[in-house]
Tab-separated table of N, CA and C in Angstrom:
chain	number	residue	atom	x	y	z
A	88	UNK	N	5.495	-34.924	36.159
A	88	UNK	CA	5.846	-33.583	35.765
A	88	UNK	C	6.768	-33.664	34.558
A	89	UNK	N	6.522	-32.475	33.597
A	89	UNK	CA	7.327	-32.659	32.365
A	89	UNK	C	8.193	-31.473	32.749
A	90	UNK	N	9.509	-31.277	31.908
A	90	UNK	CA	9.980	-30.200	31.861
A	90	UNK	C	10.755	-30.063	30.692
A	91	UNK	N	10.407	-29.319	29.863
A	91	UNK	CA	10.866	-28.476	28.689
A	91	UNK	C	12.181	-27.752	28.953
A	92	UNK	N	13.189	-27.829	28.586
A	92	UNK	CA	14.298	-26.995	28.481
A	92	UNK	C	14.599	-26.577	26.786
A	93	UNK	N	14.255	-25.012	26.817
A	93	UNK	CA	14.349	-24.340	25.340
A	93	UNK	C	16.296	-23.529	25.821
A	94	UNK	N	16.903	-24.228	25.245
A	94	UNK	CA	18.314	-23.613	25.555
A	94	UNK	C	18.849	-22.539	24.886
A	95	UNK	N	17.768	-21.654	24.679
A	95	UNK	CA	17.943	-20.097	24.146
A	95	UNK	C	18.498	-18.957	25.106
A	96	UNK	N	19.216	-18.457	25.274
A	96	UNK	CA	19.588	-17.573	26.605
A	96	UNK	C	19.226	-17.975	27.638
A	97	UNK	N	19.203	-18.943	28.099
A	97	UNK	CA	18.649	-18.904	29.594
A	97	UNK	C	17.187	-18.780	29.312
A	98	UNK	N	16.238	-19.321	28.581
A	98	UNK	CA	14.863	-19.766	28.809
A	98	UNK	C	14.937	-20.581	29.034
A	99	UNK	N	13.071	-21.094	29.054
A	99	UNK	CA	13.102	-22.359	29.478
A	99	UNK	C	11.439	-22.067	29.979
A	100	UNK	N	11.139	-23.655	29.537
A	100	UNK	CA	9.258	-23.745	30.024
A	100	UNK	C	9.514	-24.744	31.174
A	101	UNK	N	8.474	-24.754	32.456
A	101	UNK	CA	8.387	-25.764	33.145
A	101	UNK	C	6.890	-26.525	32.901
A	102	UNK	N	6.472	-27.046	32.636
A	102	UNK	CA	5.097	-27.570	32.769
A	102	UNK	C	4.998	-29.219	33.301
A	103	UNK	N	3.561	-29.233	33.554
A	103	UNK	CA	3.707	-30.617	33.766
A	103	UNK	C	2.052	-30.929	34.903
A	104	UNK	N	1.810	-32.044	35.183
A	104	UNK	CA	0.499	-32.273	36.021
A	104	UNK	C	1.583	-32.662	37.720
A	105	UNK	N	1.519	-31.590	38.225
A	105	UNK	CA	2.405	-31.058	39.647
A	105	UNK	C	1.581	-31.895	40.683
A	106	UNK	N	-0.090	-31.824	40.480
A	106	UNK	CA	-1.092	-32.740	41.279
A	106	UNK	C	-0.795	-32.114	42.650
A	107	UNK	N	-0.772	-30.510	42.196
A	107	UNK	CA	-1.455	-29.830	43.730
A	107	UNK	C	-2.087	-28.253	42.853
A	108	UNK	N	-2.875	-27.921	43.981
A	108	UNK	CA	-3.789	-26.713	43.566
A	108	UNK	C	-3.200	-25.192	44.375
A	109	UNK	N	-3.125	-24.216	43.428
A	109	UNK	CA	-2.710	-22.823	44.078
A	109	UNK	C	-3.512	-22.037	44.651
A	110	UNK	N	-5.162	-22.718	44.855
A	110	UNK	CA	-5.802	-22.077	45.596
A	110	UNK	C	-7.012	-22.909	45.802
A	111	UNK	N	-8.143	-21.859	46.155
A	111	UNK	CA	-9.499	-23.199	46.984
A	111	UNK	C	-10.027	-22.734	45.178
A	112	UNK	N	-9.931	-21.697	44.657
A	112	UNK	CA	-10.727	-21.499	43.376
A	112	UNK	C	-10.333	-22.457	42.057
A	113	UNK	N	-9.025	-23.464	42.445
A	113	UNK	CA	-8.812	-24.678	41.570
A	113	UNK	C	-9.182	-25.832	41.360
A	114	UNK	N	-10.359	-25.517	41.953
A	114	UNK	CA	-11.509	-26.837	42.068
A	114	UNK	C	-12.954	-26.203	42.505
A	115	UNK	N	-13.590	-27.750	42.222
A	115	UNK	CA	-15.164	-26.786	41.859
A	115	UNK	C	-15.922	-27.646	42.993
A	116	UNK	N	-15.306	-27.857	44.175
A	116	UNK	CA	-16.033	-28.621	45.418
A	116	UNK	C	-15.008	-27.684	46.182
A	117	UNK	N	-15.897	-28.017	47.590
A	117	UNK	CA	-14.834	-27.564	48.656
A	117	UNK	C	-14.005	-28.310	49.230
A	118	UNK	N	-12.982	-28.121	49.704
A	118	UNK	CA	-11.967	-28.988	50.026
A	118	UNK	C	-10.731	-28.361	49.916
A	119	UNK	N	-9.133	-29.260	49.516
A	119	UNK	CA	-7.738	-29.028	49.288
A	119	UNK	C	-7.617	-28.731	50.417
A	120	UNK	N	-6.183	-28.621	50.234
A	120	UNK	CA	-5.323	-28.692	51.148
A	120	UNK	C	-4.534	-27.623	51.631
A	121	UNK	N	-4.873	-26.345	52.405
A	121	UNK	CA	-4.473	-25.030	52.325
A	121	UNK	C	-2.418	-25.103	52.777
A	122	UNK	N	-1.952	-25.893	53.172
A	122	UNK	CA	-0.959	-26.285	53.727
A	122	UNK	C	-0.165	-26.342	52.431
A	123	UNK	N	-0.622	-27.493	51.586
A	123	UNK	CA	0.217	-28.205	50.416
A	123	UNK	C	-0.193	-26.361	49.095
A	124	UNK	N	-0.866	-25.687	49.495
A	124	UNK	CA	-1.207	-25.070	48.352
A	124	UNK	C	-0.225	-23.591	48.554
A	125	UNK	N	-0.051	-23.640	50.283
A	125	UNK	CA	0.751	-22.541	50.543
A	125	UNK	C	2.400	-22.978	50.071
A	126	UNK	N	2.891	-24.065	50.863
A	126	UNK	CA	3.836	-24.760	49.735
A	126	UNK	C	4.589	-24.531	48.662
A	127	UNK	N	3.312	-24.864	48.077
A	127	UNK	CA	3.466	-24.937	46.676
A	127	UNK	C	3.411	-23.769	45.824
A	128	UNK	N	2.876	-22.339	46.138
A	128	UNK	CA	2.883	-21.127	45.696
A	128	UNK	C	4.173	-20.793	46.296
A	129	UNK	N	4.697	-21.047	47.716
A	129	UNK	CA	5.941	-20.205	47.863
A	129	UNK	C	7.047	-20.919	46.900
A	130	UNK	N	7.286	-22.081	46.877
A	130	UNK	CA	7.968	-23.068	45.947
A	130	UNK	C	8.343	-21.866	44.796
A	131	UNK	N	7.109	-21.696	44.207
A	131	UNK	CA	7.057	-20.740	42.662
A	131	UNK	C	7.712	-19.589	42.793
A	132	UNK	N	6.980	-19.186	44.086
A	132	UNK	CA	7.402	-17.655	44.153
A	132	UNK	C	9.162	-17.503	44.604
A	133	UNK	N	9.662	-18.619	45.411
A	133	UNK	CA	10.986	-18.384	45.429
A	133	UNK	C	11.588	-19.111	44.173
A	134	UNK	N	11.495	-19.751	43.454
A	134	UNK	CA	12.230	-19.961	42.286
A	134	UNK	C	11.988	-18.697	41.471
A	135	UNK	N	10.735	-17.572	41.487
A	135	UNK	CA	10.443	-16.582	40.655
A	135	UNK	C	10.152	-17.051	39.346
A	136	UNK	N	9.078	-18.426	38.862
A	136	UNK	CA	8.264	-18.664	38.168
A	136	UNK	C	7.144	-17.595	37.641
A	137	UNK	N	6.993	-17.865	36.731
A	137	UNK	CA	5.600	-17.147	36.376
A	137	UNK	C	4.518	-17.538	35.650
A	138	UNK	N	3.361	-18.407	36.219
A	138	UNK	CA	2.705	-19.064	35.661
A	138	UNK	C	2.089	-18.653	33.872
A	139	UNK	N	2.096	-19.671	33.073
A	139	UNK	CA	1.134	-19.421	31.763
A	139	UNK	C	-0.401	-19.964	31.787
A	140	UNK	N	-0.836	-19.075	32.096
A	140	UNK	CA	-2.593	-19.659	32.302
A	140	UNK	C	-2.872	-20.335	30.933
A	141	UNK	N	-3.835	-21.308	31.613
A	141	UNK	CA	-4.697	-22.401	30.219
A	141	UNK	C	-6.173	-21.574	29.895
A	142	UNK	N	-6.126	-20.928	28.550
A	142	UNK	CA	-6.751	-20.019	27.980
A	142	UNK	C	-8.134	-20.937	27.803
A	143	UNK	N	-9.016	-20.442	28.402
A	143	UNK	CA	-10.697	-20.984	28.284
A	143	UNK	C	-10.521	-22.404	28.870
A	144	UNK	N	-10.267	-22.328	30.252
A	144	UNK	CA	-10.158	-23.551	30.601
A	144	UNK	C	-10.006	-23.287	32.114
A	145	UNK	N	-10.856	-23.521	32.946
A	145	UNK	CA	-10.757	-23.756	34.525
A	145	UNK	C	-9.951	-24.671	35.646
A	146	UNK	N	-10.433	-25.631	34.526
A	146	UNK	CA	-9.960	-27.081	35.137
A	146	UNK	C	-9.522	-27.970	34.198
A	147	UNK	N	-8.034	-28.919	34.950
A	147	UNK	CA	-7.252	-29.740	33.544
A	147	UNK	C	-7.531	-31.004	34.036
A	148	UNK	N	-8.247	-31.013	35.049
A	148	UNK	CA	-8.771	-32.800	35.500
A	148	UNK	C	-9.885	-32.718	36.136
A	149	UNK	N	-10.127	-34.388	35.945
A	149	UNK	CA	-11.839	-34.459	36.678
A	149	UNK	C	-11.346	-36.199	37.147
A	150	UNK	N	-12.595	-36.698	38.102
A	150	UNK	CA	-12.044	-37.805	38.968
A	150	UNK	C	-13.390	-38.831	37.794
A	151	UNK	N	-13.995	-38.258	36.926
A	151	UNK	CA	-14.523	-38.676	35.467
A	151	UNK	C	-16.290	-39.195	36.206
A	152	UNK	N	-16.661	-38.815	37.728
A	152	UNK	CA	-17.574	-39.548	38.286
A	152	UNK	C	-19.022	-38.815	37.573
A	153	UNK	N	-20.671	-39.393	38.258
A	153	UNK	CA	-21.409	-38.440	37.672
A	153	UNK	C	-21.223	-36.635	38.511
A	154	UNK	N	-21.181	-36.689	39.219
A	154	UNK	CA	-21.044	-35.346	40.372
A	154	UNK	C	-19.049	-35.367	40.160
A	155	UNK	N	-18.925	-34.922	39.088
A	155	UNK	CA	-17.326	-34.790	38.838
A	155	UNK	C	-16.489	-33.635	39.908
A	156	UNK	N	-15.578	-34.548	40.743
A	156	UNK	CA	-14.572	-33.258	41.019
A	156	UNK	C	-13.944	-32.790	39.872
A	157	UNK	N	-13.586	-31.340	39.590
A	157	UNK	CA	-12.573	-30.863	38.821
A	157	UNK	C	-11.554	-29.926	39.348
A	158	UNK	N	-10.748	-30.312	39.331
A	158	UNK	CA	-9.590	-29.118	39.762
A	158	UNK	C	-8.374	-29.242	38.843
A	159	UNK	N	-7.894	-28.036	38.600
A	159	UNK	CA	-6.787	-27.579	38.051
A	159	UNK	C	-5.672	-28.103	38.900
A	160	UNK	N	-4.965	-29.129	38.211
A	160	UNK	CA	-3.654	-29.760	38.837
A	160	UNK	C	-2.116	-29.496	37.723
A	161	UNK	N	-2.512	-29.060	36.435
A	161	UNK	CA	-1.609	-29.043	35.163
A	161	UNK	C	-1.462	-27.840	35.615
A	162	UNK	N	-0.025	-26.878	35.438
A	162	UNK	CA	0.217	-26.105	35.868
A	162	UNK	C	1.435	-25.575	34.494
A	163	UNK	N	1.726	-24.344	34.098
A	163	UNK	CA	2.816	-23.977	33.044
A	163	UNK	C	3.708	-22.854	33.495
A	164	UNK	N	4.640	-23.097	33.748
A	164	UNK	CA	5.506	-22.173	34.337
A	164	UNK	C	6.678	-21.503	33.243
A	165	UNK	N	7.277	-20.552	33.760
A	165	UNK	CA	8.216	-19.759	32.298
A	165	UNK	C	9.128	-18.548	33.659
A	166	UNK	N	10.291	-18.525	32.729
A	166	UNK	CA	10.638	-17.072	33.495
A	166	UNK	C	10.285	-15.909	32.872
A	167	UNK	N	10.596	-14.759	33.832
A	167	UNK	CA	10.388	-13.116	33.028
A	167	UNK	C	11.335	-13.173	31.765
A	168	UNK	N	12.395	-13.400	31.350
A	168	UNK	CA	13.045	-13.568	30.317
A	168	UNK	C	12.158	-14.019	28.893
A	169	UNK	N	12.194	-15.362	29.408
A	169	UNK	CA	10.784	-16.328	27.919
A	169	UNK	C	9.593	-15.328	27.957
A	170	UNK	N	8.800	-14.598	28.597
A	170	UNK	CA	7.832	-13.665	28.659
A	170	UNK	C	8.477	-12.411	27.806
A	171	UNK	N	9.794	-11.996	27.971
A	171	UNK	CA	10.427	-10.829	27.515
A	171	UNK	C	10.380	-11.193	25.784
A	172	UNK	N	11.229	-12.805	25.735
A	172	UNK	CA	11.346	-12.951	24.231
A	172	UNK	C	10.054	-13.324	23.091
A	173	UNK	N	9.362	-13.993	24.629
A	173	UNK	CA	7.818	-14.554	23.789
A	173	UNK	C	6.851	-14.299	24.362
A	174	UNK	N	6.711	-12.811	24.243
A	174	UNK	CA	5.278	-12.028	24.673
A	174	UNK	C	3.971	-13.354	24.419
A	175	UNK	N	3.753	-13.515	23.523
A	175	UNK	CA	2.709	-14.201	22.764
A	175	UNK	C	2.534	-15.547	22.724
A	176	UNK	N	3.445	-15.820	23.971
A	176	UNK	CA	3.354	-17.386	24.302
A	176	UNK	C	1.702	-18.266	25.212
A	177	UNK	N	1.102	-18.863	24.894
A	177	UNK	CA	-0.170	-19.464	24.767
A	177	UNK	C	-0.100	-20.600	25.290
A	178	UNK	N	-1.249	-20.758	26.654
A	178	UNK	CA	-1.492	-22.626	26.801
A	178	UNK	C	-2.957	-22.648	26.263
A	179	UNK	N	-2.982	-23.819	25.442
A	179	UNK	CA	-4.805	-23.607	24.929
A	179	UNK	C	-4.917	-25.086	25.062
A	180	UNK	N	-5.939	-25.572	25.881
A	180	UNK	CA	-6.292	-26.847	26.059
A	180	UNK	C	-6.959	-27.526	24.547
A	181	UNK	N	-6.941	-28.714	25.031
A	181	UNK	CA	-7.706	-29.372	23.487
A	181	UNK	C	-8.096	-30.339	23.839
A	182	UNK	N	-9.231	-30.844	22.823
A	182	UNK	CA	-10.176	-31.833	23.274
A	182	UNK	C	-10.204	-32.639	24.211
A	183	UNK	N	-10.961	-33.201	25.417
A	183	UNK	CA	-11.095	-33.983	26.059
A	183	UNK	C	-10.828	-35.522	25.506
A	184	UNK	N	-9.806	-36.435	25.907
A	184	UNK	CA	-9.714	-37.771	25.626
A	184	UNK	C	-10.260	-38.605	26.921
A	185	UNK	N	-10.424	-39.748	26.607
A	185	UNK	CA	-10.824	-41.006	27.457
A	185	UNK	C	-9.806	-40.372	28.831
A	186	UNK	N	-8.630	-39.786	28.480
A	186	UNK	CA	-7.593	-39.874	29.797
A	186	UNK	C	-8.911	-38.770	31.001
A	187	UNK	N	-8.136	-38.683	32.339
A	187	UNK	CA	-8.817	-37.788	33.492
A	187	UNK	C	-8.351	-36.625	33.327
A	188	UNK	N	-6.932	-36.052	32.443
A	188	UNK	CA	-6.656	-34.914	32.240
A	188	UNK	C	-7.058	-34.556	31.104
A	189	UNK	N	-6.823	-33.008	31.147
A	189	UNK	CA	-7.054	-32.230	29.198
A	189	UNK	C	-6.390	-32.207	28.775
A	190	UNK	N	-5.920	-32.362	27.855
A	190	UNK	CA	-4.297	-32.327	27.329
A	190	UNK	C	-4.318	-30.606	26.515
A	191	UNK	N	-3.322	-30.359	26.648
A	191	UNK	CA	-2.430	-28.662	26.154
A	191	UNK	C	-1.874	-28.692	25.490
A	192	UNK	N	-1.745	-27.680	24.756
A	192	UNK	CA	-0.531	-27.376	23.768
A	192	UNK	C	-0.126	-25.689	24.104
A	193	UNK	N	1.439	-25.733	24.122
A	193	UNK	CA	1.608	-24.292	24.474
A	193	UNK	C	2.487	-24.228	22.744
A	194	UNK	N	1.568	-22.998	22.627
A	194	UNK	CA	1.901	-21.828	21.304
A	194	UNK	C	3.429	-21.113	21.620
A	195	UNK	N	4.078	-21.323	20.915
A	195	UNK	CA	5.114	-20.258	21.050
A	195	UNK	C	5.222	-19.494	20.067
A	196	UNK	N	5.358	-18.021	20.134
A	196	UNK	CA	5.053	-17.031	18.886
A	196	UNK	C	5.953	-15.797	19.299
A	197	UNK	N	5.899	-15.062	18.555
A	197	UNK	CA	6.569	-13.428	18.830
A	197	UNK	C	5.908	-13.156	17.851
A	198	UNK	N	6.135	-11.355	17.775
A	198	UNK	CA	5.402	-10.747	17.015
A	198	UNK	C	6.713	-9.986	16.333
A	199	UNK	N	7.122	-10.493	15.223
A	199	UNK	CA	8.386	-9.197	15.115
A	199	UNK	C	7.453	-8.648	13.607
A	200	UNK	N	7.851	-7.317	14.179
A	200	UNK	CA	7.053	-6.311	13.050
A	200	UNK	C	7.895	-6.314	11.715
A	201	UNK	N	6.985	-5.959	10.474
A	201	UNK	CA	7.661	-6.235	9.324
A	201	UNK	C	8.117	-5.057	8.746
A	202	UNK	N	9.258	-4.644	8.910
A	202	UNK	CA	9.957	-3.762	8.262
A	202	UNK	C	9.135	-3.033	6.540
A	203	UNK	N	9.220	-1.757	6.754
A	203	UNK	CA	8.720	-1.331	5.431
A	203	UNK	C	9.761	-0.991	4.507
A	204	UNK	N	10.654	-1.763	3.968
A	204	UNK	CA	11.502	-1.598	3.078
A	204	UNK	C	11.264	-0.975	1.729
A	205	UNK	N	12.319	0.102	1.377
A	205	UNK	CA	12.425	0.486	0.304
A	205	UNK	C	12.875	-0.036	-0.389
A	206	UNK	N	12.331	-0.313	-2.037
A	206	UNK	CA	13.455	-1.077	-2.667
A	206	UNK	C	13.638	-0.519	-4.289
A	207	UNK	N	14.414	-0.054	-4.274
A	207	UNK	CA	14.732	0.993	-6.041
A	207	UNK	C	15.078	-0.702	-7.146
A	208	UNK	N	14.205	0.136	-7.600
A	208	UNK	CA	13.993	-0.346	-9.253
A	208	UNK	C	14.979	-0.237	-10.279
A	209	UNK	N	15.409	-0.972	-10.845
A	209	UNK	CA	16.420	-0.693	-11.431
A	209	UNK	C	16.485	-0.136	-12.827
A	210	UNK	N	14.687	-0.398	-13.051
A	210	UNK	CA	14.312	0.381	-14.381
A	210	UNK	C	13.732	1.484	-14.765
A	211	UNK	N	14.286	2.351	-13.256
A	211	UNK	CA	13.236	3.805	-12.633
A	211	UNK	C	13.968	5.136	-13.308
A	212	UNK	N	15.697	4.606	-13.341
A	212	UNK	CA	16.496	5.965	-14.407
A	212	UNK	C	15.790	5.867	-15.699
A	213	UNK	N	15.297	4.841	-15.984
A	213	UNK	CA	15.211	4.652	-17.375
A	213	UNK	C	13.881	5.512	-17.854
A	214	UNK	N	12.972	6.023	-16.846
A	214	UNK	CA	11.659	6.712	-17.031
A	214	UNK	C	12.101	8.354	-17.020
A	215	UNK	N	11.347	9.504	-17.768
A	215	UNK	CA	11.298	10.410	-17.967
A	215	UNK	C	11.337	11.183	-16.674
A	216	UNK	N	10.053	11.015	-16.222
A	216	UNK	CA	9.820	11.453	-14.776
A	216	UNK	C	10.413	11.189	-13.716
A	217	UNK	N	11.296	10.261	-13.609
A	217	UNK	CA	11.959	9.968	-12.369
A	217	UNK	C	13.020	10.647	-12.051
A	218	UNK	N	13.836	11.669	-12.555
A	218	UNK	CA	14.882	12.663	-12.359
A	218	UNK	C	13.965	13.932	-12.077
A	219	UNK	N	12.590	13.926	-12.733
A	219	UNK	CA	11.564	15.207	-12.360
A	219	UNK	C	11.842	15.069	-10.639
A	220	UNK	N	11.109	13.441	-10.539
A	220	UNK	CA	10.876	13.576	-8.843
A	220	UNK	C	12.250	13.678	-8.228
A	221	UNK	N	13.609	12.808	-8.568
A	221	UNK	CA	14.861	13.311	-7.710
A	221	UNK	C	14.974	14.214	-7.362
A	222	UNK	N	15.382	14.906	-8.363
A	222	UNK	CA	15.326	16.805	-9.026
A	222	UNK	C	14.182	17.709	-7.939
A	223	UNK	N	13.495	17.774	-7.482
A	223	UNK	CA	12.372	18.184	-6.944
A	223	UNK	C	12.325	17.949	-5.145
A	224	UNK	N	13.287	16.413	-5.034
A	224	UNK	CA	13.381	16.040	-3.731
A	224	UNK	C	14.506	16.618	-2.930
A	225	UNK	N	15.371	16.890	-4.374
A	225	UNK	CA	16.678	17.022	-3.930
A	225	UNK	C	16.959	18.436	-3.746
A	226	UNK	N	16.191	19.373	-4.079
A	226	UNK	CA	16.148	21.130	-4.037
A	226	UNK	C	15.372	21.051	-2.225
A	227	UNK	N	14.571	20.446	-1.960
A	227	UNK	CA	14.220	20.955	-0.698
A	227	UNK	C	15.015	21.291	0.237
A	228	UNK	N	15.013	22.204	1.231
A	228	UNK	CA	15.475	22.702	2.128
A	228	UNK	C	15.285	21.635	2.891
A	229	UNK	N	16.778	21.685	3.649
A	229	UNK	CA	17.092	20.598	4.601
A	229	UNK	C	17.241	22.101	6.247
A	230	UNK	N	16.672	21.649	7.541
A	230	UNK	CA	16.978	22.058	8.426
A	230	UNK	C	17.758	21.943	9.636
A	231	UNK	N	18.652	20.377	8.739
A	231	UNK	CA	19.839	20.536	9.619
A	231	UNK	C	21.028	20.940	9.685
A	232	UNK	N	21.470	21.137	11.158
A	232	UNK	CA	23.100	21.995	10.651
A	232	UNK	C	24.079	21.169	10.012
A	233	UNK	N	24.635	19.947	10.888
A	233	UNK	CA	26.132	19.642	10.033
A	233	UNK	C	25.228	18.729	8.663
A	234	UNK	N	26.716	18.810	7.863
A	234	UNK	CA	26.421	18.715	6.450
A	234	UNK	C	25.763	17.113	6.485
A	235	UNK	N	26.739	16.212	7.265
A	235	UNK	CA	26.200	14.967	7.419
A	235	UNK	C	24.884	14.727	7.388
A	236	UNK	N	24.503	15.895	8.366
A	236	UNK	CA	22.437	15.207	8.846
A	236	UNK	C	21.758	15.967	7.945
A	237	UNK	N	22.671	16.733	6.758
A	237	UNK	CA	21.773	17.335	6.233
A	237	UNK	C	21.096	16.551	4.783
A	238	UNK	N	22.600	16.007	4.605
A	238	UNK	CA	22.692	14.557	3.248
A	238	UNK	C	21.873	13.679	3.823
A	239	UNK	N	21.477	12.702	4.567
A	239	UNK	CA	20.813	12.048	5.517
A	239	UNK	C	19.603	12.012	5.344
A	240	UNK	N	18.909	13.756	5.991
A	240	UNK	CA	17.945	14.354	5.665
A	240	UNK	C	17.378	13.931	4.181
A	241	UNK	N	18.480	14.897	3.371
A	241	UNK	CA	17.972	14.769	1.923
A	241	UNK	C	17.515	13.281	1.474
A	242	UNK	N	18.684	12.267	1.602
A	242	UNK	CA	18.226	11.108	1.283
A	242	UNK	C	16.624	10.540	2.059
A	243	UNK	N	16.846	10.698	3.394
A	243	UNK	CA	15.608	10.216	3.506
A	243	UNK	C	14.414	10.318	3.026
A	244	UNK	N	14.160	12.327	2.418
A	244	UNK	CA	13.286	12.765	1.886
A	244	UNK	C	13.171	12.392	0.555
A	245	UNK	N	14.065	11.700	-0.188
A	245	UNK	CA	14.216	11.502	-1.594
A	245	UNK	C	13.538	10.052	-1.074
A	246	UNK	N	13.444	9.059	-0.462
A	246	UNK	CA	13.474	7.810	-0.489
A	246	UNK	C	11.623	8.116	-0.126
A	247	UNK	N	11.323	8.996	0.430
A	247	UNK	CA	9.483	9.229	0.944
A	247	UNK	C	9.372	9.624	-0.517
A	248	UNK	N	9.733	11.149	-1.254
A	248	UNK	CA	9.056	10.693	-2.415
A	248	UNK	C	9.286	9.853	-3.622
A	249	UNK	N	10.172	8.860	-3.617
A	249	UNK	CA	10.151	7.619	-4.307
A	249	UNK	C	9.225	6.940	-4.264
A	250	UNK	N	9.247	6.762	-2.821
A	250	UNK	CA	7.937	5.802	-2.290
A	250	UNK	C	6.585	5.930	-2.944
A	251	UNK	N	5.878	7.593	-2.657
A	251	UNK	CA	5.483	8.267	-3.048
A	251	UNK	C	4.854	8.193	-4.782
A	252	UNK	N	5.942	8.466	-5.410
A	252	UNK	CA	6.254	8.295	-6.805
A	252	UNK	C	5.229	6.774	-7.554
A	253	UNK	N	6.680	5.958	-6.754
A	253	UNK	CA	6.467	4.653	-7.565
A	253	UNK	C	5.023	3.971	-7.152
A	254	UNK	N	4.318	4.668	-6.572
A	254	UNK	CA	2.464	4.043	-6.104
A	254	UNK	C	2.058	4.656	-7.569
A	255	UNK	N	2.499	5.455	-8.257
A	255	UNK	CA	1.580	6.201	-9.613
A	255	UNK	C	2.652	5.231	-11.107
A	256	UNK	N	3.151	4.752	-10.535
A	256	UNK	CA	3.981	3.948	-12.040
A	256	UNK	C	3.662	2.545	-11.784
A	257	UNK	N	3.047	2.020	-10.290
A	257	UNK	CA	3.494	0.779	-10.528
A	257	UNK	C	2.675	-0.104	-11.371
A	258	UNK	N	1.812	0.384	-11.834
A	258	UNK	CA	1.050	-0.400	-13.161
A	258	UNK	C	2.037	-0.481	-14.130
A	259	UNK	N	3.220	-0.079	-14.516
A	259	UNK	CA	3.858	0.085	-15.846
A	259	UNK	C	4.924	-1.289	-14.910
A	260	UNK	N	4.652	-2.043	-14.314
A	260	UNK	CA	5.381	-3.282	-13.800
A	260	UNK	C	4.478	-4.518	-14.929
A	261	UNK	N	3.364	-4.475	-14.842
A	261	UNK	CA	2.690	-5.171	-15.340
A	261	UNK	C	3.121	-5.551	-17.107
């Protein structure tokens, strides 16, 4: 058994070949051991594990014969936390070697979305039209009460038609 310790808040991966099965559907004969499998699921369930399934993949061993047993004995464990920080975390098996197991690789990813930043030009006073569009953003009626959310307001609406704006100049970048 391997075990990964990621010392980020309290994550952490468990993985490793455990060489027991969590059910009769982890192998492709009949057999196991309903005893060692009950075990071994409560084991998980009282530590409050949460398995990472091996994506397109049934089984992580075979006994290599012609009439092959295969059963899933590699197992990837994580808490709700590592799930919280790494939605997008991945076990994807990879090629079969000479060994009796498949060997894995777990993906670690997040998805952080990319901010749509505004960003003023510093050569935008310098154009004719660009006090047209201030000028124009800055007369709109704002509908909030205190003065604060009303400046706020305004700015925000000045910063949409900037946005706005600078899609019809930005050839004059070139």
């Amino acid at each position: 058994m391997y075990h990964l310790n990621i010392p980020v808040d309290e994550n952490w991966l468990l993985l490793g070949d455990f060489n027991f099965l969590r059910s009769l559907d982890n192998r492709n004969l009949p057999g196991g051991d309903l005893n060692d499998m009950f075990i071994f699921n409560e084991i998980i369930g009282h530590l409050g594990l949460l398995e990472l399934p091996i994506k397109g993949k049934s089984y992580t061993w075979s006994n290599m014969q012609d009439t092959p047993l295969l059963e899933q004995l590699d197992w990837f464990f994580t808490s709700v936390d590592w799930i919280s920080d790494y939605p997008m975390t991945e076990v994807l098996p990879l090629a079969k070697t000479a060994s009796d197991n498949v060997p894995c690789v777990v993906t670690i990813k997040t998805s952080i979305p990319k901010s749509n930043l505004f960003r003023f030009e510093n050569y935008w006073p310098e154009l004719e039209v660009f006090m047209d569009c201030v000028d124009s953003s800055w007369q709109k009626q704002s509908r909030k009460g205190h003065i604060t959310a009303r400046i706020a307001d305004k700015f925000k609406s000045l910063r949409m038609c900037l946005k706005r704006w600078q899609k019809n100049i930005s050839k004059l970048k070139l």
